[in-house]
N, CA, C and O atoms as CSV, one atom per row, in Angstrom:
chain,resi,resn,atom,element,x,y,z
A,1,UNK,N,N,36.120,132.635,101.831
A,1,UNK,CA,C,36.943,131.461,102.058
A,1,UNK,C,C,38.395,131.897,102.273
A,1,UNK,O,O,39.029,132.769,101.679
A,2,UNK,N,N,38.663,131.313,102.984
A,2,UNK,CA,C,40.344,131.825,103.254
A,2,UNK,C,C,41.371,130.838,102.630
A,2,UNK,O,O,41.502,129.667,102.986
A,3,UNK,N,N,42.044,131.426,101.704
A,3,UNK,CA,C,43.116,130.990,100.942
A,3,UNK,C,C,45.030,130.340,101.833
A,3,UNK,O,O,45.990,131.104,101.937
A,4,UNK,N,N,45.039,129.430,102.121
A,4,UNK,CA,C,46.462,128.778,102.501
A,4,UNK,C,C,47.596,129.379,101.545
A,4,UNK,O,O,47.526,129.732,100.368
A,5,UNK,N,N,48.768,129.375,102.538
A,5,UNK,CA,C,50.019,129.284,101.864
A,5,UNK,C,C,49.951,128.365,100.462
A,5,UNK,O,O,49.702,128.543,99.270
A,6,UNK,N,N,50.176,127.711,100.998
A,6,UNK,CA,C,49.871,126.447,100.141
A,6,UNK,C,C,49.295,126.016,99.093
A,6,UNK,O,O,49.671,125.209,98.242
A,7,UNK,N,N,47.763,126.977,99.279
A,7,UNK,CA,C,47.504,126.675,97.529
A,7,UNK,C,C,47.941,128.028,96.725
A,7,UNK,O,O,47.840,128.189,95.509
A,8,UNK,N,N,48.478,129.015,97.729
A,8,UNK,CA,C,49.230,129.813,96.778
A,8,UNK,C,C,50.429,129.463,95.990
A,8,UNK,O,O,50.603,129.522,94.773
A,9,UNK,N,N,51.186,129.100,96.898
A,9,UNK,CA,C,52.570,128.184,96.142
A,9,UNK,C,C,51.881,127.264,95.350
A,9,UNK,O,O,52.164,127.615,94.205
A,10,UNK,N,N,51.135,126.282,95.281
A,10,UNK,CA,C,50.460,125.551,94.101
A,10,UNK,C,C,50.046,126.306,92.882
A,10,UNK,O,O,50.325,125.882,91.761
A,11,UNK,N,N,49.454,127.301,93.056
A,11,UNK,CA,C,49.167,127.832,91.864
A,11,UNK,C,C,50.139,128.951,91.284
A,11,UNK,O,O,50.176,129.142,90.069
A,12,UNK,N,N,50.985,129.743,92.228
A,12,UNK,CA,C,52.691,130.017,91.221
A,12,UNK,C,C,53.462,128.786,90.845
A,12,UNK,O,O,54.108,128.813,89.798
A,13,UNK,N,N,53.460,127.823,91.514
A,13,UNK,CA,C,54.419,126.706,90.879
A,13,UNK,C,C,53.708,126.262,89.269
A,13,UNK,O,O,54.381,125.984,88.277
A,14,UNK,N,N,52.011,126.290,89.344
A,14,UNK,CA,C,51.668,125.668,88.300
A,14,UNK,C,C,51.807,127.218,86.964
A,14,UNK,O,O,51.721,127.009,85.754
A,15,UNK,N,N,51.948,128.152,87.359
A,15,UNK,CA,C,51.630,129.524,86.586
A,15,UNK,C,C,52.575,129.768,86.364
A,15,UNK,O,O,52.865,129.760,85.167
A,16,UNK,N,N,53.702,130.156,87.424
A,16,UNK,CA,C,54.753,131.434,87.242
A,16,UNK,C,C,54.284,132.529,87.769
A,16,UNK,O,O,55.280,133.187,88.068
A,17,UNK,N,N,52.899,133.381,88.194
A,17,UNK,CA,C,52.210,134.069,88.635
A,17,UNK,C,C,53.005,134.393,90.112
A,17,UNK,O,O,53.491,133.653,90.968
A,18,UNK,N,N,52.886,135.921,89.972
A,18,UNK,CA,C,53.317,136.692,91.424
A,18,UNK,C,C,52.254,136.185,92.798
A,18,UNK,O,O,51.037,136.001,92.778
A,19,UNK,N,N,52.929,136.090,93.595
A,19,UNK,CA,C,52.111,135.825,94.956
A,19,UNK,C,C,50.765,136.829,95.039
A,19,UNK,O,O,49.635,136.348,95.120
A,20,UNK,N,N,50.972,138.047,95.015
A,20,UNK,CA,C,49.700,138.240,95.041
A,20,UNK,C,C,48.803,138.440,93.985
A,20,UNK,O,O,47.797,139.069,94.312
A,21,UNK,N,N,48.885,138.021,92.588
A,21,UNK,CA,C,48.160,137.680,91.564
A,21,UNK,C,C,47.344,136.418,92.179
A,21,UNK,O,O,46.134,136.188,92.187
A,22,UNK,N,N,48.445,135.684,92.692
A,22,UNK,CA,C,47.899,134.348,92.936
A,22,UNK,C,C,46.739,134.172,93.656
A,22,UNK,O,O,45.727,133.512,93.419
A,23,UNK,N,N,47.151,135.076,94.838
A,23,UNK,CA,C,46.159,135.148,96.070
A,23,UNK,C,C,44.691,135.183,95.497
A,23,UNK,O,O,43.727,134.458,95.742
A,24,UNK,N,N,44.871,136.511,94.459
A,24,UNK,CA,C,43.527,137.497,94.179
A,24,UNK,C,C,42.588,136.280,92.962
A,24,UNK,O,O,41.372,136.247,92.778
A,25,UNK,N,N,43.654,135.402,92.307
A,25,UNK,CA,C,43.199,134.322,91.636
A,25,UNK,C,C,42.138,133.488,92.231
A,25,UNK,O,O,40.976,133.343,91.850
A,26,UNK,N,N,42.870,132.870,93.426
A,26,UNK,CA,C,42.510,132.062,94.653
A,26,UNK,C,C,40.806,132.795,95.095
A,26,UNK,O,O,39.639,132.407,95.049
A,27,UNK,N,N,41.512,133.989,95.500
A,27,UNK,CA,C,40.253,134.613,96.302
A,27,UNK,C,C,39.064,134.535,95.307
A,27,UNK,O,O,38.179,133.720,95.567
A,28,UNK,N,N,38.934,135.446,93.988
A,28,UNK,CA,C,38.349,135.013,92.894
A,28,UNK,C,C,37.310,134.321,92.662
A,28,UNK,O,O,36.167,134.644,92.339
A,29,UNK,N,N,38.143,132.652,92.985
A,29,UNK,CA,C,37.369,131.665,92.202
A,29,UNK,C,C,36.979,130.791,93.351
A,29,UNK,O,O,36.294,129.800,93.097
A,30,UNK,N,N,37.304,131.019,94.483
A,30,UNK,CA,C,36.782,130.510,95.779
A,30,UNK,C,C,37.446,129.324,96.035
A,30,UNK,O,O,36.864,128.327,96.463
A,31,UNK,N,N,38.984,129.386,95.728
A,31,UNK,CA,C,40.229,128.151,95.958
A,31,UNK,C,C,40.404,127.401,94.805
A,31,UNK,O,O,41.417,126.725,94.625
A,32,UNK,N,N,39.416,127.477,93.943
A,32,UNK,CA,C,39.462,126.057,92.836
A,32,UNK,C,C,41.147,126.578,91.658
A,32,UNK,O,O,41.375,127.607,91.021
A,33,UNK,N,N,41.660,125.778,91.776
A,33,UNK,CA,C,43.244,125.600,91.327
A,33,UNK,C,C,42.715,126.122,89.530
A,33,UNK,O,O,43.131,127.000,88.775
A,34,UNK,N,N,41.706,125.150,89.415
A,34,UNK,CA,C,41.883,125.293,87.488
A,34,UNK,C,C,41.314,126.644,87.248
A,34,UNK,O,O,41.788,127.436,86.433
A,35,UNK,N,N,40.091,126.913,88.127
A,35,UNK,CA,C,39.564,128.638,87.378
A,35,UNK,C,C,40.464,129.578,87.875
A,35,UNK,O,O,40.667,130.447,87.027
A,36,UNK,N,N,41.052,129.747,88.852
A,36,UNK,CA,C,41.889,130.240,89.340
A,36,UNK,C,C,43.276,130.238,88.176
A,36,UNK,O,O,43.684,131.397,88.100
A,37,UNK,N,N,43.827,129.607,87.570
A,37,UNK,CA,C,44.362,129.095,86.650
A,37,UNK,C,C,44.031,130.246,85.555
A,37,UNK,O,O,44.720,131.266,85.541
A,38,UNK,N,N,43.028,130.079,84.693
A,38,UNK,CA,C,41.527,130.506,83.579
A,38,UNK,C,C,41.629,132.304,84.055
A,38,UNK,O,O,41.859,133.183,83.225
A,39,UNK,N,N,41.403,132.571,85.551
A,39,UNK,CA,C,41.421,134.039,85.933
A,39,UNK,C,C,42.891,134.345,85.557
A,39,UNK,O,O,43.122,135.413,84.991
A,40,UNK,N,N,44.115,133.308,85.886
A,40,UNK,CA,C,44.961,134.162,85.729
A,40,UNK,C,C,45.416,134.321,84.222
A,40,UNK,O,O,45.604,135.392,83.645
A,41,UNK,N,N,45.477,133.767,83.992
A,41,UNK,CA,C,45.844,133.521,82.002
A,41,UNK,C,C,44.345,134.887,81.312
A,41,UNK,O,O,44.725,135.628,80.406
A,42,UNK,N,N,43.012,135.044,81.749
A,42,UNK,CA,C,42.239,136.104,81.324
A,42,UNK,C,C,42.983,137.126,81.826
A,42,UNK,O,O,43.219,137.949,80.942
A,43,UNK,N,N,43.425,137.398,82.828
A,43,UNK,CA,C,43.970,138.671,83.387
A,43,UNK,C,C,45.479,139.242,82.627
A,43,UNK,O,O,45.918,140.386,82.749
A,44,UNK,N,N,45.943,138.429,82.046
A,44,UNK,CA,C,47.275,137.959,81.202
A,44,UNK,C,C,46.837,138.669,79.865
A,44,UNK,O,O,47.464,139.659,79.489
A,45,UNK,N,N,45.756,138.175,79.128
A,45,UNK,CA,C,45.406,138.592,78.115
A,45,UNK,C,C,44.758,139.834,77.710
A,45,UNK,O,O,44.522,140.251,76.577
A,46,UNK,N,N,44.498,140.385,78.940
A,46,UNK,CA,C,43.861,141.534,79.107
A,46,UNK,C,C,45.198,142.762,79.306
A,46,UNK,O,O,45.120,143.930,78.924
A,47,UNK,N,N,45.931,142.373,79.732
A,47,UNK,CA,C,47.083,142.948,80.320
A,47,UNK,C,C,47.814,143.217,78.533
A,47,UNK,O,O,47.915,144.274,77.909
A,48,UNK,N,N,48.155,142.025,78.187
A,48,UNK,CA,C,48.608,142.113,77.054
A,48,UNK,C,C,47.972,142.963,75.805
A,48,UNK,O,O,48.694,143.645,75.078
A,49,UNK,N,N,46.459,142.855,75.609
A,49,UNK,CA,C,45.702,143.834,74.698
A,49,UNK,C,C,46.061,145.710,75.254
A,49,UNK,O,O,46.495,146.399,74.330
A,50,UNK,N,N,45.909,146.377,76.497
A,50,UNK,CA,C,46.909,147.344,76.327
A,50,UNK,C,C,48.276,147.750,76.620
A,50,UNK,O,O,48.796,148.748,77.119
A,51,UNK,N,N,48.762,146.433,76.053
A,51,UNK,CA,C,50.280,147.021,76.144
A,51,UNK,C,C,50.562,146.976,74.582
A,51,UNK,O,O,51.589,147.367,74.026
A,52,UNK,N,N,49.430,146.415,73.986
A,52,UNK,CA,C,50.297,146.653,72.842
A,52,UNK,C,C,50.611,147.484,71.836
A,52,UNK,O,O,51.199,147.403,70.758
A,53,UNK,N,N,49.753,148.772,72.832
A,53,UNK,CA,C,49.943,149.735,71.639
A,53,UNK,C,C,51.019,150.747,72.127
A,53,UNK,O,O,51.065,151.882,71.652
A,54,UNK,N,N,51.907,150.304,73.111
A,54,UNK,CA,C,52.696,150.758,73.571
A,54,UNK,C,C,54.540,150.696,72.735
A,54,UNK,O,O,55.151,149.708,72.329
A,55,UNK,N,N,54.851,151.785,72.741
A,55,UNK,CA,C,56.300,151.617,72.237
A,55,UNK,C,C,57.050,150.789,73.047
A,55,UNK,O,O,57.236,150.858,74.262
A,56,UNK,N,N,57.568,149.785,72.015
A,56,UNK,CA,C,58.893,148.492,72.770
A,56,UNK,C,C,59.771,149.211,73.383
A,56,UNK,O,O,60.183,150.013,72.545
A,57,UNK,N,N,60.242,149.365,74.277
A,57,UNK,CA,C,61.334,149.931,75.558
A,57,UNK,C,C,62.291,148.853,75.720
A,57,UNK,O,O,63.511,148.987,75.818
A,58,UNK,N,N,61.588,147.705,75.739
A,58,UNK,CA,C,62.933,146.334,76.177
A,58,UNK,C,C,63.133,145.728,74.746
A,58,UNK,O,O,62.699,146.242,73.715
A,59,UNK,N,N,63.704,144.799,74.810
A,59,UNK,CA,C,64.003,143.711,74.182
A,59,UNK,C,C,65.765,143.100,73.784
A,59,UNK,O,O,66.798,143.675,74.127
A,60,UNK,N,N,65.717,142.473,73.398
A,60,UNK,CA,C,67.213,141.855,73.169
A,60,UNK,C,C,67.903,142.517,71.814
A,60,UNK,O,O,67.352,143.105,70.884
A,61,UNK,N,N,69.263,142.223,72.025
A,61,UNK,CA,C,69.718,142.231,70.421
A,61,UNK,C,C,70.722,141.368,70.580
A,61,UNK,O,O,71.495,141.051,71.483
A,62,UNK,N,N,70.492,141.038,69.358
A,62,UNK,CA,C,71.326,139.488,68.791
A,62,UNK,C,C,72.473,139.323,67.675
A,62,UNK,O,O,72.012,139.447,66.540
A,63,UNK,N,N,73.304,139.174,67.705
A,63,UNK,CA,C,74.031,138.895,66.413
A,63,UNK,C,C,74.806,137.960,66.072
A,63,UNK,O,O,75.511,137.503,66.973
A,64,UNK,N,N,74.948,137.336,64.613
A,64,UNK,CA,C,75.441,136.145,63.947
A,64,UNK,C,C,76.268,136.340,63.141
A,64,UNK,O,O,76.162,137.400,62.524
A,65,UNK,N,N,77.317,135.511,62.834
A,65,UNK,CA,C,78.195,135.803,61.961
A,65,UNK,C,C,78.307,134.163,61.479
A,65,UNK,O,O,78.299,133.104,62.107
A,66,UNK,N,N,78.393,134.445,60.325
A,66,UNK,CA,C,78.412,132.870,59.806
A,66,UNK,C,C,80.318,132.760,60.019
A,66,UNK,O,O,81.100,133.655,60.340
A,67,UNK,N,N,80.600,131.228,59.675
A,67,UNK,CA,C,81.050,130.551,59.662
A,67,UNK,C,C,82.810,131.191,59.189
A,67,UNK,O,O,83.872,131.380,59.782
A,68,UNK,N,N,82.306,131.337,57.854
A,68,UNK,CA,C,82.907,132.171,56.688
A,68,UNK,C,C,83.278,133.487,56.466
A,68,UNK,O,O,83.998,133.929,55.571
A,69,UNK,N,N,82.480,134.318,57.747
A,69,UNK,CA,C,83.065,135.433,58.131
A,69,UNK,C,C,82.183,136.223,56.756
A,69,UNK,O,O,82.453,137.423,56.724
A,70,UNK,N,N,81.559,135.943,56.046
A,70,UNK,CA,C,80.683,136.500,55.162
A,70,UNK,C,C,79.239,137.134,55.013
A,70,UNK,O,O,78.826,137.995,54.236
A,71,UNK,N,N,78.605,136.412,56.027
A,71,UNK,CA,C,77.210,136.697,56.658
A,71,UNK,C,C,77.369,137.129,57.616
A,71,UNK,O,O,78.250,136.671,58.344
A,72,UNK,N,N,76.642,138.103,57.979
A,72,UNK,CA,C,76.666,138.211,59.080
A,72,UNK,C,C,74.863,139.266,60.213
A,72,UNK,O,O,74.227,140.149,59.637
A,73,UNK,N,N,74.695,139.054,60.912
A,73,UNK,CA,C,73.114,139.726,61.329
A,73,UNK,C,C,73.386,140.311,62.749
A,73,UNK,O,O,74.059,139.868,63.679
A,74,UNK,N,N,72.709,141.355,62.629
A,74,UNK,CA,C,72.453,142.319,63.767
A,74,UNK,C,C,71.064,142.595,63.814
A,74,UNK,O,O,70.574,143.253,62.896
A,75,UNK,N,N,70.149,142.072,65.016
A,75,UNK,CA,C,69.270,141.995,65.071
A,75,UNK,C,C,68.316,142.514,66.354
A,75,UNK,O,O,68.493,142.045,67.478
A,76,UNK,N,N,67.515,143.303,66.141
A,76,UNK,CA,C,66.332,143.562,67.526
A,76,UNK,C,C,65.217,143.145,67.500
A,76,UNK,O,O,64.437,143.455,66.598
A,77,UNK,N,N,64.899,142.342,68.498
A,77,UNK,CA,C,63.837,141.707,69.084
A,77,UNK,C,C,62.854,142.205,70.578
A,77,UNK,O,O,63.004,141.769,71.719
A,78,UNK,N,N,61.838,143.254,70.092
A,78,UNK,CA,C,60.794,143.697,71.223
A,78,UNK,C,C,59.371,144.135,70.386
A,78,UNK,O,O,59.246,145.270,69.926
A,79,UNK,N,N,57.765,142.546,70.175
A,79,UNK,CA,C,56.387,142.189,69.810
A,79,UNK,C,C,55.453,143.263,68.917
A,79,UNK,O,O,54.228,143.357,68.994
A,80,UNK,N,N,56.613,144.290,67.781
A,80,UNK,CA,C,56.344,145.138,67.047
A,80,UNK,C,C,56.721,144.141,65.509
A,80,UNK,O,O,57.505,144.636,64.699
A,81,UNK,N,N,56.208,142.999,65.276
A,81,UNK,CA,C,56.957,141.967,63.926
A,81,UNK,C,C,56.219,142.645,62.668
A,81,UNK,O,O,56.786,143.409,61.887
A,82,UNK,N,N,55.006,142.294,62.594
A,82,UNK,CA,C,54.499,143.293,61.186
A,82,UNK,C,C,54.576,144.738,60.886
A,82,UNK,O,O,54.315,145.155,59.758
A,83,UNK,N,N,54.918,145.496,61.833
A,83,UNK,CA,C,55.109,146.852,61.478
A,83,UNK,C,C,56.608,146.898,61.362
A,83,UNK,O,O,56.980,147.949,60.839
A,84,UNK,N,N,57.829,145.868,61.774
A,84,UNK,CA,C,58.863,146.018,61.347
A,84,UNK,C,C,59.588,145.459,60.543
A,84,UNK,O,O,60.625,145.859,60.013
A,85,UNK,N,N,58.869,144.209,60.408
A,85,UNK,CA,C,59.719,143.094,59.424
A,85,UNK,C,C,59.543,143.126,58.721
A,85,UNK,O,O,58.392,143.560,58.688
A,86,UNK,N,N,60.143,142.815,57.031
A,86,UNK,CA,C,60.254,143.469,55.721
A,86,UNK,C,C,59.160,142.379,55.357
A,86,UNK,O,O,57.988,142.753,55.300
A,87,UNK,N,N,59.471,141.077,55.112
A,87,UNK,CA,C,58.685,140.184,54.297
A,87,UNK,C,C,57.361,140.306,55.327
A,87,UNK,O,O,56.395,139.920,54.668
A,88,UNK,N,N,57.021,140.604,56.388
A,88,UNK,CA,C,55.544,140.461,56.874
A,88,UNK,C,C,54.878,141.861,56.796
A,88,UNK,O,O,53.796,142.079,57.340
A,89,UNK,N,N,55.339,142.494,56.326
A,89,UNK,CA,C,54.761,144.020,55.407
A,89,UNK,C,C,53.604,144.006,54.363
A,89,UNK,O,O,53.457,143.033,53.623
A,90,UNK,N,N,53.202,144.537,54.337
A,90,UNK,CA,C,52.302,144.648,53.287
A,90,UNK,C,C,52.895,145.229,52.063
A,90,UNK,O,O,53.654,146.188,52.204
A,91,UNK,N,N,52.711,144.895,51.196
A,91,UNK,CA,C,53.216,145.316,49.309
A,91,UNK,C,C,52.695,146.530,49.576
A,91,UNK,O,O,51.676,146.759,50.227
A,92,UNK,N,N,53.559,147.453,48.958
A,92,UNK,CA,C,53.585,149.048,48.744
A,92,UNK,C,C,52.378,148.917,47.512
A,92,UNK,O,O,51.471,149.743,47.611
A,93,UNK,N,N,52.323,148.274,46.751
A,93,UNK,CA,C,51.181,148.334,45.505
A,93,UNK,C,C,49.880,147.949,45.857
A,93,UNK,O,O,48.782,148.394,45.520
A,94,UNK,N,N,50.262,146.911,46.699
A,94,UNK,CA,C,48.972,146.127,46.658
A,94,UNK,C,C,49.077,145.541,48.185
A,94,UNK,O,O,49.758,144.526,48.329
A,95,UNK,N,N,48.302,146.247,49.592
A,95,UNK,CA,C,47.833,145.434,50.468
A,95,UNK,C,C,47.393,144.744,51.019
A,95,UNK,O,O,47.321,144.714,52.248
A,96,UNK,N,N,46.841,143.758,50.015
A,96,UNK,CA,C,46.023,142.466,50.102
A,96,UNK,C,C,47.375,141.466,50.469
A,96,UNK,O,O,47.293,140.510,51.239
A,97,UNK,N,N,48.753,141.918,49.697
A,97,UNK,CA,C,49.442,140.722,49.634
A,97,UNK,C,C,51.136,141.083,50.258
A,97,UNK,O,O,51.944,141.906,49.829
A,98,UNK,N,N,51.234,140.308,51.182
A,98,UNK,CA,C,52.980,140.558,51.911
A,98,UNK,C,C,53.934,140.515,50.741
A,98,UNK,O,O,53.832,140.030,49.615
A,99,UNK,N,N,55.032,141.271,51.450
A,99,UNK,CA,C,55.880,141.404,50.206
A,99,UNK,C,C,56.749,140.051,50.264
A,99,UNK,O,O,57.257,139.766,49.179
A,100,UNK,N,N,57.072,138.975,51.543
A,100,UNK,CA,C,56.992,137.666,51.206
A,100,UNK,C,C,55.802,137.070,49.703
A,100,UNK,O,O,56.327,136.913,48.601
A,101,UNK,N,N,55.090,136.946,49.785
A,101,UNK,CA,C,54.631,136.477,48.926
A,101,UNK,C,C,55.129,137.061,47.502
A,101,UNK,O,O,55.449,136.466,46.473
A,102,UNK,N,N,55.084,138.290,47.778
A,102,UNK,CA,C,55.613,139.070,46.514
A,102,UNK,C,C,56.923,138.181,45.879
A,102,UNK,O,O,57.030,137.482,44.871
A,103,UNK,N,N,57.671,138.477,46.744
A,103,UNK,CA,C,58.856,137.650,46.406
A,103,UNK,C,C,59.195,136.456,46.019
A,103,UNK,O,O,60.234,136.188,45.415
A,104,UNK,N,N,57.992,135.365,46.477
A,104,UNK,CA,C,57.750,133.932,46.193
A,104,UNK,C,C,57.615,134.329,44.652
A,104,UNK,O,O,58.481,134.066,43.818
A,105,UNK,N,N,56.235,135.099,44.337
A,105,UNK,CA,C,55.718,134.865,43.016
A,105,UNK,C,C,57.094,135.191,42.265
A,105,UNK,O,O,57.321,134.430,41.325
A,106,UNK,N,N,58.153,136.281,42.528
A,106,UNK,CA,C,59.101,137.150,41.774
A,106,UNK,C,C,59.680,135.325,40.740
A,106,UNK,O,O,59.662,134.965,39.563
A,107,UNK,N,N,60.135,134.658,42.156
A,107,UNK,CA,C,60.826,133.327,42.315
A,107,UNK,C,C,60.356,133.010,41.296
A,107,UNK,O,O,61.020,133.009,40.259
A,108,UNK,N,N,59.233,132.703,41.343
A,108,UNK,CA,C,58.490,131.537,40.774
A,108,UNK,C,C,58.078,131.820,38.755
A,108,UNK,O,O,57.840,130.963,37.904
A,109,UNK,N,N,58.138,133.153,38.633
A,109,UNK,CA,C,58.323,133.790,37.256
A,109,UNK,C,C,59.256,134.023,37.060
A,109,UNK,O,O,59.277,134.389,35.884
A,110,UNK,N,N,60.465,134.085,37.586
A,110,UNK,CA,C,61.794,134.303,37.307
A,110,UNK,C,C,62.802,133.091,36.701
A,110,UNK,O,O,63.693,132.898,35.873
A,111,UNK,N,N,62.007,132.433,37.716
A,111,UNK,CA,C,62.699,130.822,38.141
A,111,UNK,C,C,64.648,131.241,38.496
A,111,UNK,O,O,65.623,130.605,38.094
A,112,UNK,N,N,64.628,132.190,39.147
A,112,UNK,CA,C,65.759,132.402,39.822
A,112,UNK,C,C,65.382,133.162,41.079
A,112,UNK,O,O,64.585,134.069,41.319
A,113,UNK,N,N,66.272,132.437,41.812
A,113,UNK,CA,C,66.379,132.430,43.362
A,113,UNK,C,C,66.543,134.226,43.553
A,113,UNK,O,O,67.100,134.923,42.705
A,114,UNK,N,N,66.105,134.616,44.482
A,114,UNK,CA,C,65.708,135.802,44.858
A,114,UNK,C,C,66.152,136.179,46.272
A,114,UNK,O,O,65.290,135.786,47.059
A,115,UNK,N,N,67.124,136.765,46.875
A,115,UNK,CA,C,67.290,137.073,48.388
A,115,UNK,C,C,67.373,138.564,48.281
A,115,UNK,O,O,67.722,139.371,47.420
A,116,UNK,N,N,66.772,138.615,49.869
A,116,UNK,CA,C,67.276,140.391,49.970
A,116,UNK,C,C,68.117,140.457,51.090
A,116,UNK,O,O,68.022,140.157,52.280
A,117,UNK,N,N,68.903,140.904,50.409
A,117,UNK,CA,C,70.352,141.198,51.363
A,117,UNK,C,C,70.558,141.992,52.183
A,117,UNK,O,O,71.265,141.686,53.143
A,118,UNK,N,N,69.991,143.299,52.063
A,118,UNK,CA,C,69.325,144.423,53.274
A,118,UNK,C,C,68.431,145.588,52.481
A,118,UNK,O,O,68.291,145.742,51.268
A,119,UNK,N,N,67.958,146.241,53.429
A,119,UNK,CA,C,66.788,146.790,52.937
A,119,UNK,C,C,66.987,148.180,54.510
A,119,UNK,O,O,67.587,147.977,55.565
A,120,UNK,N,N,66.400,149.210,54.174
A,120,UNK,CA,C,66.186,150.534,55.025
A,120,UNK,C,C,64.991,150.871,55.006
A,120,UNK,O,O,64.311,150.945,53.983
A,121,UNK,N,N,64.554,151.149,56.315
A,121,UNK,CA,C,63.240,151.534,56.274
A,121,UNK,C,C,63.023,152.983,56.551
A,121,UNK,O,O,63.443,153.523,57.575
A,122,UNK,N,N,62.408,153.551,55.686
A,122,UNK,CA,C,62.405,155.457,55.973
A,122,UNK,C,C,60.702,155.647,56.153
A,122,UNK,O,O,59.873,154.895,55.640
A,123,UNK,N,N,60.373,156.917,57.065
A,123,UNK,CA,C,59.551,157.221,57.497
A,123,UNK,C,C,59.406,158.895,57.669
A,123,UNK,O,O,60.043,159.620,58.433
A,124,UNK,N,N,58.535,159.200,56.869
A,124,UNK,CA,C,58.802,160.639,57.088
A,124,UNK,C,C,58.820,161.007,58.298
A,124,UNK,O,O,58.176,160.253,59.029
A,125,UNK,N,N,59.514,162.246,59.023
A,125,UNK,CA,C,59.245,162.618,60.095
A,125,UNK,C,C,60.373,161.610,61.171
A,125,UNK,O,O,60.798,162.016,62.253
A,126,UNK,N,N,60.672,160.357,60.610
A,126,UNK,CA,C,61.290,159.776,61.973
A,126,UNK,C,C,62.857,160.284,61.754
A,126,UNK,O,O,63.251,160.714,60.670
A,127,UNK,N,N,63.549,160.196,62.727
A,127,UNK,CA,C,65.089,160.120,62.584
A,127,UNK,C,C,65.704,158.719,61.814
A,127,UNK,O,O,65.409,157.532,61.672
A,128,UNK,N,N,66.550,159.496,61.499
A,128,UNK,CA,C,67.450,158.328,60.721
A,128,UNK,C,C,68.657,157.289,62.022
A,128,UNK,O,O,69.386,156.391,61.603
């Protein structure tokens, strides 16, 4: 079946999908807009399972300063969150349970408020 301009631009307008993703979508599913759709979002997810064991190269960095000139955050953002973020870690004692939670319970037997103000992460072998 031969695929139109037209339902190519239909299906990047409805996706975001590169023209010739689109095409090969199109070609695919024999024009139909929704499986065509279904191919491209499977092809998406497939794409995404090996990249993720790939080292982050991009991402943003962000920073905040409160109000008060007292707070303040420096932050990097590139789809590595549990291997970098402190509270979505696993407890050094016990890996059944995040060290968020850890910290809830600390709260909650303490009955005083609990923040962590910064924290370093060391790794044998990596650079500092």
């Amino acid at each position: 079946m031969a695929i139109s301009a037209d339902q190519v631009k239909a299906l990047r307008d409805a996706t975001g999908a590169g023209m010739m993703d689109s095409k090969r979508a199109l070609e695919a599913t024999n024009g139909d807009l929704e499986k065509a759709k279904d191919w491209l979002r499977q092809k998406g997810m497939a794409k995404a399972g090996t990249k993720s064991a790939r080292t982050a190269r991009e991402g943003i960095i962000a920073t905040y300063v409160h109000h008060n000139h007292q707070l303040g955050v420096l932050l990097e953002l590139n789809d590595f969150y549990k291997r970098e973020v402190l509270l979505d870690q696993a407890w050094a004692k016990d890996d059944k349970r995040t060290v968020d939670q850890m910290l809830k319970e600390a709260i909650a037997k303490l009955g005083e408020n609990i923040t962590i103000s910064r924290f370093a992460r060391f790794k044998v072998g990596e650079a500092s």
